[in-house]
Amino acid sequence: MNKVEEIKLWQIMSDKSGFAAVYSDVLAEVENLPECKDKYHALADVLARGWWWLPGKKNEDLFARIKEAALIGKNDEIMRFILTREDEEYSGQKRIEFMRDVQIPALEKAGFVGALAYEHYRLGEKYMEKKEIFILFLMIIFMRKIQLLIFLMET
């Protein structure tokens, strides 16, 4: 949908005045689309931009709506935002366990590829911070397999 792509271009604008009106119009159009994966992919894009650029719109209900739309629409970009926000609720070893034991299995089950690779990368960063080199080495091998999978899916 062209209007969704146009709303995404607001990220390069330093002045966001006028965004609220455009956001409302595009959100209404996307919500009126017929039920399908593409509708939810677009809905996640639009709702996330509202989260980022509209004052006073950040609450758990909106976040849950963004997450649901990203899951249904298989929106890797917005899923990376969701992962980052959820991971930041934890620190240290708890974050590593959450990423490894909750986030990554959920992404695998849902069939995400890009977001899964992103979460593995971020988990690797956490292992590197803790100087757990052996685990990091194993993750690098796994990431190579994911890169190969992405390449094969694109061809």
PDB file of C-alpha atoms in Angstrom:
ATOM      1  CA  MET A   1       0.000   0.000   0.000  1.00  0.00           C
ATOM      2  CA  ASN A   2       1.557   3.273  -1.161  1.00  0.00           C
ATOM      3  CA  LYS A   3       0.214   5.345   1.727  1.00  0.00           C
ATOM      4  CA  VAL A   4       1.911   3.088   4.259  1.00  0.00           C
ATOM      5  CA  GLU A   5       5.212   3.504   2.431  1.00  0.00           C
ATOM      6  CA  GLU A   6       4.677   7.266   2.412  1.00  0.00           C
ATOM      7  CA  ILE A   7       4.050   7.320   6.159  1.00  0.00           C
ATOM      8  CA  LYS A   8       7.263   5.354   6.667  1.00  0.00           C
ATOM      9  CA  LEU A   9       9.158   8.128   4.864  1.00  0.00           C
ATOM     10  CA  TRP A  10       8.301  10.504   7.722  1.00  0.00           C
ATOM     11  CA  GLN A  11      11.257   8.972   9.554  1.00  0.00           C
ATOM     12  CA  ILE A  12      13.659  11.049   7.470  1.00  0.00           C
ATOM     13  CA  MET A  13      11.819  14.292   8.232  1.00  0.00           C
ATOM     14  CA  SER A  14      13.056  16.255  11.213  1.00  0.00           C
ATOM     15  CA  ASP A  15       9.765  18.170  11.500  1.00  0.00           C
ATOM     16  CA  LYS A  16       6.866  15.849  12.309  1.00  0.00           C
ATOM     17  CA  SER A  17       4.176  18.564  12.312  1.00  0.00           C
ATOM     18  CA  GLY A  18       1.233  17.361  10.280  1.00  0.00           C
ATOM     19  CA  PHE A  19       2.038  13.718  10.961  1.00  0.00           C
ATOM     20  CA  ALA A  20      -0.976  13.218  13.254  1.00  0.00           C
ATOM     21  CA  ALA A  21      -3.470  14.022  10.480  1.00  0.00           C
ATOM     22  CA  VAL A  22      -1.713  11.804   7.932  1.00  0.00           C
ATOM     23  CA  TYR A  23      -1.427   9.030  10.525  1.00  0.00           C
ATOM     24  CA  SER A  24      -5.157   9.108  11.308  1.00  0.00           C
ATOM     25  CA  ASP A  25      -6.116   8.932   7.626  1.00  0.00           C
ATOM     26  CA  VAL A  26      -3.733   6.092   6.798  1.00  0.00           C
ATOM     27  CA  LEU A  27      -4.666   4.143   9.950  1.00  0.00           C
ATOM     28  CA  ALA A  28      -8.365   4.373   9.045  1.00  0.00           C
ATOM     29  CA  GLU A  29      -7.656   3.117   5.524  1.00  0.00           C
ATOM     30  CA  VAL A  30      -5.545   0.219   6.749  1.00  0.00           C
ATOM     31  CA  GLU A  31      -8.122  -0.799   9.348  1.00  0.00           C
ATOM     32  CA  ASN A  32     -10.758  -0.917   6.586  1.00  0.00           C
ATOM     33  CA  LEU A  33      -8.755  -3.299   4.405  1.00  0.00           C
ATOM     34  CA  PRO A  34     -10.075  -6.860   4.058  1.00  0.00           C
ATOM     35  CA  GLU A  35      -8.700  -9.359   6.556  1.00  0.00           C
ATOM     36  CA  CYS A  36      -5.400 -10.733   5.301  1.00  0.00           C
ATOM     37  CA  LYS A  37      -1.729 -10.991   6.213  1.00  0.00           C
ATOM     38  CA  ASP A  38      -0.884  -7.810   4.253  1.00  0.00           C
ATOM     39  CA  LYS A  39      -3.431  -5.805   6.249  1.00  0.00           C
ATOM     40  CA  TYR A  40      -1.743  -6.747   9.520  1.00  0.00           C
ATOM     41  CA  HIS A  41       1.730  -6.144   8.120  1.00  0.00           C
ATOM     42  CA  ALA A  42       0.671  -2.607   7.148  1.00  0.00           C
ATOM     43  CA  LEU A  43      -1.198  -2.115  10.424  1.00  0.00           C
ATOM     44  CA  ALA A  44       1.946  -2.937  12.409  1.00  0.00           C
ATOM     45  CA  ASP A  45       3.911  -0.408  10.325  1.00  0.00           C
ATOM     46  CA  VAL A  46       1.374   2.366  10.854  1.00  0.00           C
ATOM     47  CA  LEU A  47       0.754   1.723  14.562  1.00  0.00           C
ATOM     48  CA  ALA A  48       4.483   1.615  15.305  1.00  0.00           C
ATOM     49  CA  ARG A  49       4.993   4.979  13.616  1.00  0.00           C
ATOM     50  CA  GLY A  50       2.229   6.388  15.801  1.00  0.00           C
ATOM     51  CA  TRP A  51       3.962   4.921  18.854  1.00  0.00           C
ATOM     52  CA  TRP A  52       7.244   6.542  17.866  1.00  0.00           C
ATOM     53  CA  TRP A  53       6.079   9.945  16.664  1.00  0.00           C
ATOM     54  CA  LEU A  54       2.793  10.852  18.357  1.00  0.00           C
ATOM     55  CA  PRO A  55       2.987  12.295  21.855  1.00  0.00           C
ATOM     56  CA  GLY A  56       0.959  10.598  24.571  1.00  0.00           C
ATOM     57  CA  LYS A  57       0.138   7.447  22.617  1.00  0.00           C
ATOM     58  CA  LYS A  58       2.490   5.015  24.397  1.00  0.00           C
ATOM     59  CA  ASN A  59       0.648   2.472  26.530  1.00  0.00           C
ATOM     60  CA  GLU A  60       0.589  -1.283  26.946  1.00  0.00           C
ATOM     61  CA  ASP A  61      -2.666  -1.722  25.023  1.00  0.00           C
ATOM     62  CA  LEU A  62      -1.201  -0.026  21.960  1.00  0.00           C
ATOM     63  CA  PHE A  63       2.009  -2.022  22.297  1.00  0.00           C
ATOM     64  CA  ALA A  64      -0.003  -5.270  22.480  1.00  0.00           C
ATOM     65  CA  ARG A  65      -1.913  -4.225  19.355  1.00  0.00           C
ATOM     66  CA  ILE A  66       1.351  -3.507  17.500  1.00  0.00           C
ATOM     67  CA  LYS A  67       2.755  -6.871  18.563  1.00  0.00           C
ATOM     68  CA  GLU A  68      -0.368  -8.757  17.502  1.00  0.00           C
ATOM     69  CA  ALA A  69      -0.379  -7.059  14.087  1.00  0.00           C
ATOM     70  CA  ALA A  70       3.348  -7.757  13.608  1.00  0.00           C
ATOM     71  CA  LEU A  71       2.860 -11.433  14.481  1.00  0.00           C
ATOM     72  CA  ILE A  72      -0.130 -11.926  12.187  1.00  0.00           C
ATOM     73  CA  GLY A  73       1.420  -9.869   9.371  1.00  0.00           C
ATOM     74  CA  LYS A  74       4.903 -11.420   9.761  1.00  0.00           C
ATOM     75  CA  ASN A  75       6.404  -7.915   9.932  1.00  0.00           C
ATOM     76  CA  ASP A  76      10.115  -8.493  10.663  1.00  0.00           C
ATOM     77  CA  GLU A  77      10.974  -4.795  10.968  1.00  0.00           C
ATOM     78  CA  ILE A  78       8.380  -4.075  13.634  1.00  0.00           C
ATOM     79  CA  MET A  79       9.084  -7.385  15.341  1.00  0.00           C
ATOM     80  CA  ARG A  80      12.675  -6.220  15.890  1.00  0.00           C
ATOM     81  CA  PHE A  81      11.312  -3.120  17.647  1.00  0.00           C
ATOM     82  CA  ILE A  82       9.093  -5.334  19.814  1.00  0.00           C
ATOM     83  CA  LEU A  83      11.984  -7.639  20.693  1.00  0.00           C
ATOM     84  CA  THR A  84      14.185  -4.736  21.714  1.00  0.00           C
ATOM     85  CA  ARG A  85      11.523  -3.212  23.933  1.00  0.00           C
ATOM     86  CA  GLU A  86      10.645  -6.511  25.595  1.00  0.00           C
ATOM     87  CA  ASP A  87      14.296  -7.483  26.095  1.00  0.00           C
ATOM     88  CA  GLU A  88      15.000  -4.174  27.822  1.00  0.00           C
ATOM     89  CA  GLU A  89      12.611  -5.127  30.622  1.00  0.00           C
ATOM     90  CA  TYR A  90      15.379  -7.425  31.886  1.00  0.00           C
ATOM     91  CA  SER A  91      19.079  -7.047  32.555  1.00  0.00           C
ATOM     92  CA  GLY A  92      22.125  -9.265  32.973  1.00  0.00           C
ATOM     93  CA  GLN A  93      21.595 -13.012  33.043  1.00  0.00           C
ATOM     94  CA  LYS A  94      17.783 -12.615  33.162  1.00  0.00           C
ATOM     95  CA  ARG A  95      17.889 -10.833  29.791  1.00  0.00           C
ATOM     96  CA  ILE A  96      20.026 -13.583  28.274  1.00  0.00           C
ATOM     97  CA  GLU A  97      17.655 -16.257  29.568  1.00  0.00           C
ATOM     98  CA  PHE A  98      14.606 -14.343  28.324  1.00  0.00           C
ATOM     99  CA  MET A  99      16.106 -13.895  24.872  1.00  0.00           C
ATOM    100  CA  ARG A 100      17.345 -17.486  24.636  1.00  0.00           C
ATOM    101  CA  ASP A 101      14.464 -19.327  26.308  1.00  0.00           C
ATOM    102  CA  VAL A 102      11.413 -17.195  25.432  1.00  0.00           C
ATOM    103  CA  GLN A 103      11.991 -14.851  22.496  1.00  0.00           C
ATOM    104  CA  ILE A 104      14.002 -17.085  20.175  1.00  0.00           C
ATOM    105  CA  PRO A 105      11.706 -20.144  20.470  1.00  0.00           C
ATOM    106  CA  ALA A 106       8.658 -17.909  19.917  1.00  0.00           C
ATOM    107  CA  LEU A 107      10.223 -16.430  16.773  1.00  0.00           C
ATOM    108  CA  GLU A 108      11.116 -19.878  15.457  1.00  0.00           C
ATOM    109  CA  LYS A 109       7.592 -21.117  16.097  1.00  0.00           C
ATOM    110  CA  ALA A 110       6.055 -18.069  14.390  1.00  0.00           C
ATOM    111  CA  GLY A 111       8.290 -18.492  11.333  1.00  0.00           C
ATOM    112  CA  PHE A 112      10.228 -15.225  11.508  1.00  0.00           C
ATOM    113  CA  VAL A 113      13.627 -15.249   9.811  1.00  0.00           C
ATOM    114  CA  GLY A 114      14.955 -11.676   9.930  1.00  0.00           C
ATOM    115  CA  ALA A 115      13.759 -10.984  13.468  1.00  0.00           C
ATOM    116  CA  LEU A 116      15.157 -14.342  14.566  1.00  0.00           C
ATOM    117  CA  ALA A 117      18.555 -13.473  13.125  1.00  0.00           C
ATOM    118  CA  TYR A 118      18.366 -10.073  14.840  1.00  0.00           C
ATOM    119  CA  GLU A 119      17.599 -11.630  18.214  1.00  0.00           C
ATOM    120  CA  HIS A 120      20.432 -14.131  17.816  1.00  0.00           C
ATOM    121  CA  TYR A 121      22.773 -11.257  17.001  1.00  0.00           C
ATOM    122  CA  ARG A 122      21.669  -9.322  20.092  1.00  0.00           C
ATOM    123  CA  LEU A 123      22.012 -12.436  22.231  1.00  0.00           C
ATOM    124  CA  GLY A 124      25.539 -12.847  20.885  1.00  0.00           C
ATOM    125  CA  GLU A 125      26.305  -9.291  21.954  1.00  0.00           C
ATOM    126  CA  LYS A 126      25.163 -10.115  25.481  1.00  0.00           C
ATOM    127  CA  TYR A 127      27.345 -13.225  25.572  1.00  0.00           C
ATOM    128  CA  MET A 128      30.283 -11.162  24.328  1.00  0.00           C
ATOM    129  CA  GLU A 129      29.710  -8.608  27.095  1.00  0.00           C
ATOM    130  CA  LYS A 130      29.900 -11.456  29.596  1.00  0.00           C
ATOM    131  CA  LYS A 131      33.008 -12.849  27.872  1.00  0.00           C
ATOM    132  CA  GLU A 132      31.327 -16.180  27.176  1.00  0.00           C
ATOM    133  CA  ILE A 133      33.367 -16.789  24.023  1.00  0.00           C
ATOM    134  CA  PHE A 134      32.529 -20.470  23.486  1.00  0.00           C
ATOM    135  CA  ILE A 135      28.796 -19.795  23.414  1.00  0.00           C
ATOM    136  CA  LEU A 136      29.422 -16.819  21.125  1.00  0.00           C
ATOM    137  CA  PHE A 137      31.413 -19.062  18.768  1.00  0.00           C
ATOM    138  CA  LEU A 138      28.493 -21.523  18.598  1.00  0.00           C
ATOM    139  CA  MET A 139      26.112 -18.638  17.879  1.00  0.00           C
ATOM    140  CA  ILE A 140      28.310 -17.428  15.007  1.00  0.00           C
ATOM    141  CA  ILE A 141      28.067 -20.877  13.435  1.00  0.00           C
ATOM    142  CA  PHE A 142      24.285 -20.806  13.878  1.00  0.00           C
ATOM    143  CA  MET A 143      24.076 -17.308  12.358  1.00  0.00           C
ATOM    144  CA  ARG A 144      25.901 -18.556   9.262  1.00  0.00           C
ATOM    145  CA  LYS A 145      23.194 -21.185   8.871  1.00  0.00           C
ATOM    146  CA  ILE A 146      20.497 -18.520   9.179  1.00  0.00           C
ATOM    147  CA  GLN A 147      22.257 -16.400   6.531  1.00  0.00           C
ATOM    148  CA  LEU A 148      22.264 -19.393   4.217  1.00  0.00           C
ATOM    149  CA  LEU A 149      18.559 -19.979   4.911  1.00  0.00           C
ATOM    150  CA  ILE A 150      17.744 -16.338   4.115  1.00  0.00           C
ATOM    151  CA  PHE A 151      19.764 -16.561   0.901  1.00  0.00           C
ATOM    152  CA  LEU A 152      17.967 -19.739  -0.156  1.00  0.00           C
ATOM    153  CA  MET A 153      14.559 -18.237   0.614  1.00  0.00           C
ATOM    154  CA  GLU A 154      15.308 -15.170  -1.524  1.00  0.00           C
ATOM    155  CA  THR A 155      16.365 -17.206  -4.570  1.00  0.00           C
TER     156      THR A 155
END
